[in-house]
MMTF fields as JSON, N, C-alpha, C and O atoms, coordinates in Angstrom:
{
  "mmtfVersion": "1.0.0",
  "mmtfProducer": "UNKNOWN",
  "numBonds": 547,
  "numAtoms": 548,
  "numGroups": 137,
  "numChains": 1,
  "numModels": 1,
  "chainsPerModel": [1],
  "groupsPerChain": [137],
  "chainIdList": ["A"],
  "bondAtomList": [4, 2, 8, 6, 12, 10, 16, 14, 20, 18, 24, 22, 28, 26, 32, 30, 36, 34, 40, 38, 44, 42, 48, 46, 52, 50, 56, 54, 60, 58, 64, 62, 68, 66, 72, 70, 76, 74, 80, 78, 84, 82, 88, 86, 92, 90, 96, 94, 100, 98, 104, 102, 108, 106, 112, 110, 116, 114, 120, 118, 124, 122, 128, 126, 132, 130, 136, 134, 140, 138, 144, 142, 148, 146, 152, 150, 156, 154, 160, 158, 164, 162, 168, 166, 172, 170, 176, 174, 180, 178, 184, 182, 188, 186, 192, 190, 196, 194, 200, 198, 204, 202, 208, 206, 212, 210, 216, 214, 220, 218, 224, 222, 228, 226, 232, 230, 236, 234, 240, 238, 244, 242, 248, 246, 252, 250, 256, 254, 260, 258, 264, 262, 268, 266, 272, 270, 276, 274, 280, 278, 284, 282, 288, 286, 292, 290, 296, 294, 300, 298, 304, 302, 308, 306, 312, 310, 316, 314, 320, 318, 324, 322, 328, 326, 332, 330, 336, 334, 340, 338, 344, 342, 348, 346, 352, 350, 356, 354, 360, 358, 364, 362, 368, 366, 372, 370, 376, 374, 380, 378, 384, 382, 388, 386, 392, 390, 396, 394, 400, 398, 404, 402, 408, 406, 412, 410, 416, 414, 420, 418, 424, 422, 428, 426, 432, 430, 436, 434, 440, 438, 444, 442, 448, 446, 452, 450, 456, 454, 460, 458, 464, 462, 468, 466, 472, 470, 476, 474, 480, 478, 484, 482, 488, 486, 492, 490, 496, 494, 500, 498, 504, 502, 508, 506, 512, 510, 516, 514, 520, 518, 524, 522, 528, 526, 532, 530, 536, 534, 540, 538, 544, 542],
  "bondOrderList": [1, 1, 1, 1, 1, 1, 1, 1, 1, 1, 1, 1, 1, 1, 1, 1, 1, 1, 1, 1, 1, 1, 1, 1, 1, 1, 1, 1, 1, 1, 1, 1, 1, 1, 1, 1, 1, 1, 1, 1, 1, 1, 1, 1, 1, 1, 1, 1, 1, 1, 1, 1, 1, 1, 1, 1, 1, 1, 1, 1, 1, 1, 1, 1, 1, 1, 1, 1, 1, 1, 1, 1, 1, 1, 1, 1, 1, 1, 1, 1, 1, 1, 1, 1, 1, 1, 1, 1, 1, 1, 1, 1, 1, 1, 1, 1, 1, 1, 1, 1, 1, 1, 1, 1, 1, 1, 1, 1, 1, 1, 1, 1, 1, 1, 1, 1, 1, 1, 1, 1, 1, 1, 1, 1, 1, 1, 1, 1, 1, 1, 1, 1, 1, 1, 1, 1],
  "groupList": [{"groupName": "UNK", "atomNameList": ["N", "CA", "C", "O"], "elementList": ["N", "C", "C", "O"], "formalChargeList": [0, 0, 0, 0], "bondAtomList": [1, 0, 2, 1, 3, 2], "bondOrderList": [1, 1, 2], "singleLetterCode": "X", "chemCompType": "L-PEPTIDE LINKING"}],
  "groupTypeList": [0, 0, 0, 0, 0, 0, 0, 0, 0, 0, 0, 0, 0, 0, 0, 0, 0, 0, 0, 0, 0, 0, 0, 0, 0, 0, 0, 0, 0, 0, 0, 0, 0, 0, 0, 0, 0, 0, 0, 0, 0, 0, 0, 0, 0, 0, 0, 0, 0, 0, 0, 0, 0, 0, 0, 0, 0, 0, 0, 0, 0, 0, 0, 0, 0, 0, 0, 0, 0, 0, 0, 0, 0, 0, 0, 0, 0, 0, 0, 0, 0, 0, 0, 0, 0, 0, 0, 0, 0, 0, 0, 0, 0, 0, 0, 0, 0, 0, 0, 0, 0, 0, 0, 0, 0, 0, 0, 0, 0, 0, 0, 0, 0, 0, 0, 0, 0, 0, 0, 0, 0, 0, 0, 0, 0, 0, 0, 0, 0, 0, 0, 0, 0, 0, 0, 0, 0],
  "groupIdList": [1, 2, 3, 4, 5, 6, 7, 8, 9, 10, 11, 12, 13, 14, 15, 16, 17, 18, 19, 20, 21, 22, 23, 24, 25, 26, 27, 28, 29, 30, 31, 32, 33, 34, 35, 36, 37, 38, 39, 40, 41, 42, 43, 44, 45, 46, 47, 48, 49, 50, 51, 52, 53, 54, 55, 56, 57, 58, 59, 60, 61, 62, 63, 64, 65, 66, 67, 68, 69, 70, 71, 72, 73, 74, 75, 76, 77, 78, 79, 80, 81, 82, 83, 84, 85, 86, 87, 88, 89, 90, 91, 92, 93, 94, 95, 96, 97, 98, 99, 100, 101, 102, 103, 104, 105, 106, 107, 108, 109, 110, 111, 112, 113, 114, 115, 116, 117, 118, 119, 120, 121, 122, 123, 124, 125, 126, 127, 128, 129, 130, 131, 132, 133, 134, 135, 136, 137],
  "secStructList": [7, 6, 6, 7, 1, 7, 7, 1, 3, 3, 3, 3, 3, 3, 3, 3, 1, 7, 1, 1, 7, 7, 1, 3, 3, 3, 3, 3, 3, 3, 3, 3, 7, 1, 1, 2, 2, 2, 2, 2, 2, 2, 2, 2, 2, 2, 2, 6, 6, 4, 4, 4, 4, 6, 6, 7, 3, 3, 3, 3, 6, 6, 1, 6, 6, 7, 3, 3, 3, 3, 3, 3, 3, 3, 3, 3, 3, 6, 6, 3, 3, 3, 3, 3, 3, 3, 3, 3, 3, 6, 6, 3, 3, 3, 3, 3, 3, 3, 3, 3, 3, 3, 3, 3, 3, 6, 6, 3, 3, 3, 3, 3, 3, 3, 3, 3, 3, 1, 7, 7, 2, 2, 2, 2, 2, 2, 2, 2, 2, 2, 2, 2, 2, 6, 1, 7, 7],
  "xCoordList": [0.822, 0.0, 0.866, 0.486, 2.022, 2.856, 3.383, 3.571, 3.622, 4.226, 3.187, 3.548, 1.917, 0.867, 0.523, 0.916, -0.22, -0.68, -0.15, -0.569, 0.759, 1.245, 2.471, 3.018, 2.916, 4.098, 3.782, 2.636, 4.821, 4.654, 4.995, 4.491, 5.844, 6.224, 6.48, 7.037, 6.071, 6.354, 6.766, 6.1, 7.847, 8.318, 8.697, 9.238, 8.411, 8.787, 9.277, 8.773, 10.255, 10.835, 11.006, 11.546, 10.553, 10.726, 11.422, 11.019, 12.476, 13.217, 13.315, 13.556, 13.12, 13.291, 13.533, 13.333, 13.957, 14.343, 13.189, 13.378, 12.022, 10.844, 9.599, 9.679, 8.461, 7.219, 6.902, 6.524, 7.052, 6.623, 7.75, 7.493, 8.99, 10.109, 11.271, 11.917, 11.531, 12.596, 13.291, 12.702, 14.551, 15.316, 15.782, 16.331, 15.564, 15.92, 14.818, 14.232, 14.55, 13.647, 14.34, 14.823, 14.381, 14.943, 13.904, 13.435, 13.555, 12.607, 13.233, 13.957, 12.934, 13.38, 12.193, 11.428, 12.036, 10.94, 11.45, 12.311, 10.906, 11.277, 10.013, 9.203, 9.853, 8.759, 9.364, 10.145, 9.008, 9.484, 8.33, 7.159, 8.702, 7.742, 8.081, 9.157, 7.175, 7.373, 8.593, 9.27, 8.883, 10.044, 10.504, 9.853, 11.636, 12.227, 11.329, 11.26, 10.648, 9.779, 8.638, 8.296, 8.056, 6.962, 7.468, 6.788, 8.651, 9.227, 9.541, 9.245, 10.136, 10.475, 9.22, 9.2, 8.186, 6.935, 6.316, 5.859, 6.299, 5.741, 6.561, 6.0, 7.887, 8.762, 8.513, 8.335, 8.503, 8.309, 6.932, 6.794, 5.927, 4.598, 4.564, 3.945, 5.224, 5.212, 5.926, 5.498, 7.002, 7.848, 7.868, 8.718, 6.943, 6.955, 6.719, 7.154, 6.055, 5.729, 6.508, 6.198, 7.511, 8.22, 8.885, 8.973, 9.351, 9.988, 9.041, 9.495, 7.746, 6.768, 6.687, 6.098, 7.275, 7.231, 8.392, 8.431, 9.332, 10.492, 10.07, 9.327, 10.556, 10.269, 8.797, 8.364, 8.033, 6.629, 6.529, 7.196, 5.7, 5.411, 4.027, 3.08, 3.918, 2.662, 2.309, 3.108, 1.119, 0.642, -0.166, -1.043, 0.137, -0.532, -1.382, -0.9, -2.626, -3.457, -3.939, -4.497, -3.737, -4.252, -3.432, -3.94, -2.18, -1.427, -1.662, -2.168, -1.297, -1.591, -0.918, -1.465, 0.244, 0.998, 0.648, 1.054, -0.099, -0.367, 0.913, 1.15, 1.724, 3.061, 3.041, 2.174, 4.02, 4.26, 5.624, 6.594, 5.682, 6.919, 7.256, 6.375, 8.541, 9.003, 9.844, 10.723, 9.562, 10.222, 11.284, 11.084, 12.412, 13.471, 13.79, 14.174, 13.63, 13.876, 15.281, 15.654, 16.058, 17.394, 17.307, 16.36, 18.297, 18.279, 18.237, 18.916, 17.443, 17.345, 17.576, 18.102, 17.185, 17.261, 16.156, 15.406, 16.026, 14.924, 14.931, 13.923, 16.061, 16.14, 16.293, 16.507, 16.184, 16.299, 15.506, 15.322, 15.045, 14.353, 14.874, 15.058, 15.111, 15.677, 15.058, 14.956, 14.648, 14.103, 14.303, 14.593, 14.135, 14.303, 13.117, 12.685, 12.598, 11.593, 12.04, 12.552, 11.826, 12.233, 10.99, 10.082, 10.953, 9.824, 9.974, 11.054, 8.872, 8.873, 8.028, 6.942, 8.532, 7.78, 7.781, 8.843, 6.597, 6.482, 7.262, 7.937, 7.155, 7.8, 9.324, 9.977, 9.892, 11.346, 11.692, 10.993, 12.773, 13.236, 13.527, 14.193, 13.015, 13.229, 14.305, 14.505, 15.003, 16.099, 15.741, 16.638, 14.45, 14.021, 13.747, 13.076, 14.273, 14.039, 14.172, 14.629, 13.773, 13.83, 14.407, 14.036, 15.299, 15.795, 15.182, 15.055, 14.807, 14.151, 14.899, 15.448, 14.91, 15.466, 14.768, 14.346, 14.644, 14.061, 14.81, 15.243, 14.95, 15.633, 14.92, 14.159, 15.186, 14.704, 15.911, 16.742, 15.983, 17.051, 16.463, 15.852, 16.655, 16.106, 14.602, 13.904, 14.077, 12.644, 12.278, 11.26, 13.108, 12.926, 12.897, 13.752, 11.907, 11.904, 12.278, 11.71, 13.227, 13.624, 13.778, 14.172, 13.458, 13.446, 13.937, 13.9, 14.399, 14.831, 14.474, 14.406, 14.25, 13.986, 14.689, 14.638, 15.345, 16.006, 15.546, 15.639, 15.046, 14.593, 15.346, 15.536, 15.769, 16.466, 16.711, 16.398, 17.262, 17.724, 19.113, 19.94, 19.358, 20.662, 20.638, 19.577, 21.815, 21.994, 21.601, 22.241, 20.555, 20.097, 20.561, 20.399, 21.127, 21.443, 22.355, 22.015, 23.502, 24.442, 23.937, 24.379, 23.038, 22.604, 21.789, 21.957, 20.914, 20.019, 20.77, 20.502, 21.698, 22.433, 23.219, 23.339, 23.741, 24.472, 23.55, 23.909, 22.367, 21.395, 20.999, 20.965, 20.699, 20.275, 21.386, 21.117, 22.628, 23.74, 23.862, 24.069, 23.733, 23.847, 22.715, 22.949, 21.51, 20.396, 20.637, 20.532, 20.958, 21.169, 22.277, 22.191, 23.33, 24.44, 24.043, 24.724, 22.947, 22.514, 21.455, 20.977, 21.093, 20.124, 20.871, 21.644, 20.659, 21.351, 20.974, 19.841, 21.927, 21.682, 20.76, 20.453],
  "yCoordList": [-1.195, 0.0, 1.259, 2.264, 1.222, 2.419, 2.892, 4.093, 1.993, 2.369, 2.558, 2.647, 2.622, 2.876, 1.656, 0.536, 1.889, 0.786, 0.871, 0.092, 1.795, 1.993, 1.154, 1.287, 0.293, -0.515, -1.56, -1.978, -1.971, -3.01, -4.39, -5.402, -4.426, -5.674, -5.395, -4.356, -6.325, -6.216, -7.584, -8.583, -7.631, -8.879, -8.601, -7.54, -9.559, -9.439, -10.793, -11.837, -10.758, -11.97, -11.745, -10.72, -12.686, -12.632, -13.916, -15.013, -13.764, -14.917, -14.816, -13.744, -15.963, -16.078, -17.546, -18.406, -17.833, -19.203, -20.191, -21.238, -19.887, -20.731, -19.876, -18.722, -20.437, -19.668, -19.124, -17.961, -19.949, -19.561, -19.25, -18.742, -19.542, -19.355, -18.752, -19.438, -17.482, -16.831, -15.787, -15.211, -15.562, -14.517, -13.448, -12.424, -13.685, -12.728, -12.726, -13.765, -11.568, -11.441, -10.524, -9.448, -10.965, -10.144, -10.099, -11.134, -8.887, -8.711, -7.827, -6.874, -8.173, -7.384, -7.213, -8.153, -6.018, -5.733, -4.9, -4.035, -5.18, -4.436, -4.179, -5.082, -2.934, -2.573, -1.864, -0.925, -2.309, -1.638, -0.855, -1.206, 0.209, 1.112, 1.278, 0.88, 1.858, 2.032, 2.884, 2.656, 3.87, 4.723, 5.33, 5.178, 6.016, 6.593, 7.666, 7.779, 8.448, 9.501, 8.904, 9.434, 7.822, 7.174, 6.591, 6.687, 5.989, 5.426, 6.525, 6.388, 7.606, 8.715, 9.331, 9.637, 9.514, 10.087, 9.155, 9.618, 7.869, 6.91, 6.881, 6.802, 6.945, 6.936, 8.175, 8.072, 9.333, 10.576, 10.614, 11.134, 10.079, 10.027, 9.069, 9.363, 7.937, 6.927, 7.397, 7.076, 8.148, 8.489, 9.977, 10.417, 10.756, 12.196, 12.578, 13.649, 11.751, 12.103, 11.29, 11.36, 10.522, 9.661, 10.469, 9.985, 11.672, 12.497, 12.814, 13.039, 12.834, 13.118, 11.998, 12.181, 10.843, 9.7, 9.688, 8.835, 10.611, 10.606, 10.791, 11.714, 9.898, 9.887, 9.671, 10.014, 9.115, 8.801, 7.376, 6.477, 7.17, 5.827, 5.426, 6.208, 4.198, 3.692, 2.405, 1.471, 2.361, 1.158, 0.357, 0.893, -0.912, -1.772, -2.803, -3.895, -2.474, -3.378, -4.611, -5.52, -4.665, -5.79, -7.06, -8.146, -6.957, -8.188, -8.7, -7.971, -9.93, -10.562, -9.865, -9.852, -9.293, -8.688, -7.214, -6.623, -6.615, -5.184, -4.382, -3.518, -4.657, -4.096, -2.581, -2.033, -1.916, -0.5, -0.373, -1.013, 0.463, 0.692, 2.173, 3.024, 2.473, 3.853, 3.967, 3.143, 4.999, 5.19, 6.264, 7.302, 6.012, 6.996, 7.072, 6.077, 8.246, 8.445, 8.996, 9.983, 8.353, 8.842, 9.779, 9.706, 10.659, 11.564, 10.792, 9.779, 11.283, 10.702, 11.783, 12.852, 11.505, 12.476, 12.111, 11.171, 12.813, 12.515, 11.09, 10.639, 10.381, 9.029, 7.948, 6.783, 8.318, 7.296, 7.697, 8.879, 6.69, 6.875, 5.799, 4.65, 6.172, 5.235, 5.485, 6.63, 4.428, 4.561, 3.272, 2.214, 3.403, 2.276, 2.291, 3.356, 1.128, 1.068, 0.091, -0.994, 0.517, -0.24, -0.693, 0.1, -1.968, -2.487, -2.059, -2.151, -1.59, -1.137, -2.063, -2.484, -2.37, -3.076, -2.183, -1.816, -1.832, -0.89, 0.397, 0.931, 0.88, 2.118, 2.066, 3.108, 0.876, 0.717, -0.206, -1.184, 0.117, -0.746, -2.136, -2.286, -3.162, -4.531, -5.268, -6.467, -4.559, -5.16, -5.597, -5.827, -5.717, -6.133, -4.882, -3.959, -4.86, -3.706, -4.056, -5.143, -3.135, -3.318, -2.065, -0.947, -2.251, -1.157, -1.295, -2.4, -0.173, -0.139, 0.832, 1.834, 0.523, 1.449, 1.262, 0.156, 2.339, 2.288, 3.267, 4.329, 2.891, 3.747, 3.668, 2.74, 4.658, 4.639, 4.865, 5.739, 4.066, 4.206, 3.828, 2.771, 4.702, 4.509, 4.272, 5.134, 3.138, 2.873, 1.87, 1.186, 1.783, 0.767, 1.394, 2.21, 1.002, 1.27, -0.04, -1.085, 0.008, -1.204, -0.898, 0.203, -1.895, -1.688, -2.937, -4.041, -2.733, -3.848, -3.547, -2.39, -4.606, -4.497, -5.657, -6.79, -5.373, -6.39, -6.202, -5.106, -7.283, -7.247, -8.311, -9.434, -7.941, -8.868, -8.169, -6.989, -8.893, -8.277, -7.705, -8.344, -6.514, -5.9, -4.939, -4.48, -4.64, -3.626, -4.166, -5.081, -3.602, -4.017, -3.067, -3.36, -1.951, -0.894, -1.235, -0.902, -1.883, -2.08, -3.003, -2.879, -3.903, -4.879, -4.241, -4.597, -3.311, -2.744, -1.99, -2.241, -1.079, -0.421, -1.41, -1.21, -2.451, -3.457, -4.143, -4.297, -4.556, -5.19, -4.221, -4.59, -2.977, -2.002, -1.68, -1.502, -1.601, -1.363, -2.512, -2.271, -3.739, -4.88, -4.891, -5.167, -4.599, -4.527, -3.381, -3.559, -2.207, -1.024, -1.185, -0.658, -1.922, -2.132, -2.949, -2.91, -3.691, -4.499, -3.781, -4.342, -2.556, -1.789, -0.789, 0.019, -0.825, 0.135, 1.568, 1.843, 2.475, 3.899, 4.538, 5.726],
  "zCoordList": [0.0, 0.0, 0.0, -0.601, 0.662, 0.776, -0.566, -0.76, -1.483, -2.767, -3.865, -5.038, -3.515, -4.485, -5.305, -4.98, -6.375, -7.226, -8.643, -9.499, -8.914, -10.275, -10.611, -11.706, -9.7, -9.983, -11.047, -11.21, -11.763, -12.777, -12.225, -12.712, -11.218, -10.558, -9.087, -8.731, -8.237, -6.81, -6.298, -6.573, -5.563, -4.956, -3.514, -3.201, -2.631, -1.225, -0.738, -1.15, 0.134, 0.709, 2.201, 2.618, 3.002, 4.454, 4.875, 4.488, 5.677, 6.177, 7.697, 8.253, 8.356, 9.801, 10.113, 9.256, 11.325, 11.661, 11.476, 10.857, 11.99, 11.785, 11.942, 12.362, 11.608, 11.636, 13.029, 13.169, 14.045, 15.387, 16.36, 17.451, 15.99, 16.909, 16.13, 15.338, 16.353, 15.594, 16.455, 17.369, 16.139, 16.815, 15.838, 16.244, 14.57, 13.52, 12.466, 12.163, 11.923, 10.783, 9.778, 10.131, 8.531, 7.457, 6.34, 5.867, 5.93, 4.838, 3.761, 4.051, 2.515, 1.373, 0.444, 0.228, -0.106, -1.024, -2.187, -2.028, -3.345, -4.55, -5.358, -5.569, -5.81, -6.705, -7.908, -7.752, -9.103, -10.318, -10.938, -10.794, -11.628, -12.243, -13.716, -14.162, -14.457, -15.894, -16.205, -17.207, -15.35, -15.582, -14.254, -13.22, -14.314, -13.108, -12.493, -11.269, -13.311, -12.785, -11.96, -10.903, -12.429, -11.686, -10.373, -9.352, -10.387, -9.162, -8.151, -6.964, -8.624, -7.732, -7.125, -5.932, -7.918, -7.406, -6.362, -5.317, -6.63, -5.676, -4.392, -3.299, -4.515, -3.342, -2.484, -1.27, -3.116, -2.363, -1.707, -0.6, -2.362, -1.775, -0.582, 0.44, -0.719, 0.34, 1.593, 2.701, 1.441, 2.582, 2.926, 3.7, 2.362, 2.594, 4.051, 4.475, 4.816, 6.19, 7.225, 8.414, 6.799, 7.744, 8.856, 9.984, 8.576, 9.603, 10.763, 11.885, 10.506, 11.552, 12.591, 13.655, 12.286, 13.205, 14.193, 15.079, 14.062, 14.947, 16.4, 16.735, 17.254, 18.695, 19.033, 20.133, 18.12, 18.363, 18.884, 18.373, 19.895, 20.395, 19.924, 20.001, 19.434, 18.899, 19.634, 19.682, 20.202, 20.872, 19.859, 19.182, 19.767, 18.796, 19.54, 19.84, 19.838, 20.63, 19.877, 20.491, 18.561, 17.787, 17.93, 17.652, 18.356, 18.562, 19.987, 20.841, 20.228, 21.516, 22.689, 23.792, 22.475, 23.573, 23.784, 24.785, 22.855, 22.968, 22.907, 23.751, 21.933, 21.812, 21.628, 20.947, 22.251, 22.016, 21.341, 21.747, 20.305, 19.554, 19.599, 19.484, 19.769, 19.658, 18.391, 18.139, 17.599, 16.316, 16.4, 17.03, 15.765, 15.604, 14.112, 13.496, 13.55, 12.125, 11.95, 12.584, 11.085, 10.773, 9.572, 8.789, 9.43, 8.281, 6.965, 6.799, 6.055, 4.72, 3.69, 4.0, 2.488, 1.404, 0.421, 0.684, -0.696, -1.612, -2.182, -2.725, -2.061, -2.61, -1.538, -1.873, -0.236, 0.816, 2.047, 2.338, 2.755, 4.03, 4.978, 4.577, 6.233, 7.207, 8.57, 9.009, 9.236, 10.577, 11.353, 10.795, 12.661, 13.569, 14.525, 14.965, 14.843, 15.891, 16.969, 16.691, 18.213, 19.389, 20.13, 20.382, 20.477, 21.248, 22.704, 23.285, 23.279, 24.662, 25.532, 25.135, 26.709, 27.729, 28.962, 29.465, 29.45, 30.571, 30.295, 31.175, 29.059, 28.606, 28.591, 28.53, 28.644, 28.565, 27.406, 27.143, 26.723, 25.623, 26.168, 27.192, 25.466, 25.933, 25.14, 25.335, 24.242, 23.499, 22.088, 21.277, 21.769, 20.44, 19.62, 20.081, 18.401, 17.547, 16.087, 15.733, 15.25, 13.804, 13.155, 13.513, 12.217, 11.388, 10.007, 9.479, 9.432, 8.125, 7.224, 7.683, 5.963, 4.987, 3.662, 3.323, 2.914, 1.58, 0.703, 1.15, -0.542, -1.514, -2.855, -3.127, -3.674, -5.046, -5.956, -5.71, -6.998, -7.998, -9.344, -9.498, -10.308, -11.637, -11.508, -10.973, -11.977, -11.921, -10.82, -10.918, -9.773, -8.742, -7.346, -7.001, -6.556, -5.116, -4.45, -4.767, -3.532, -2.819, -1.345, -0.96, -0.52, 0.925, 1.629, 1.085, 2.862, 3.698, 5.14, 5.554, 5.893, 7.33, 8.009, 7.531, 9.124, 9.94, 11.374, 11.925, 11.979, 13.371, 14.162, 13.695, 15.361, 16.249, 17.581, 17.739, 18.521, 19.764, 19.494, 18.844, 19.989, 19.772, 18.602, 18.178, 18.087, 17.055, 15.688, 15.169, 15.109, 13.787, 12.688, 11.504, 13.067, 12.113, 10.961, 9.826, 11.171, 10.072, 8.952, 7.81, 9.258, 8.249, 7.135, 5.969, 7.47, 6.466, 5.371, 4.196, 5.689, 4.611, 3.738, 2.53, 4.336, 3.561, 2.564, 1.396, 3.007, 2.113, 1.004, -0.17, 1.384, 0.378, -0.61, -1.798, -0.144, -1.057, -2.074, -3.263, -1.607, -2.519, -3.547, -4.724, -3.116, -4.073, -5.045, -6.259, -4.514, -5.355, -6.375, -7.484, -5.996, -6.931, -8.146, -9.171, -8.042, -9.194, -10.053, -11.04, -9.684, -10.457, -11.337, -10.821, -12.641, -13.51, -13.163, -12.767, -13.314, -13.014, -14.033, -13.927]
}
């Protein structure tokens, strides 16, 4: 939904140890568009308000645990968006978090998310760099 409906192809991959028991989650998504202008417009529309989420806590009552997440948005630019969310228990970080990143290059929007206990930050830029290196300029 975030990237609109004008894409020509969309692929997503989620990997974790098992369906019900996991300590790591890695997701990758790619959406291609008819041209670079369409991809850039979709990217800017999808992420235009991400900065408004910085330091916002969101309670998610729909899951069994009633999880609360605090968001930290890192600096981006017109071709990238980066943020981290930390799971809170009793308003304190419990060690579980997710790093997210999205970029646009040529006619492609691509994104990655890594969730685990501890530092998730370095993995996302590495994944995005590898994907981006295979997209022609």
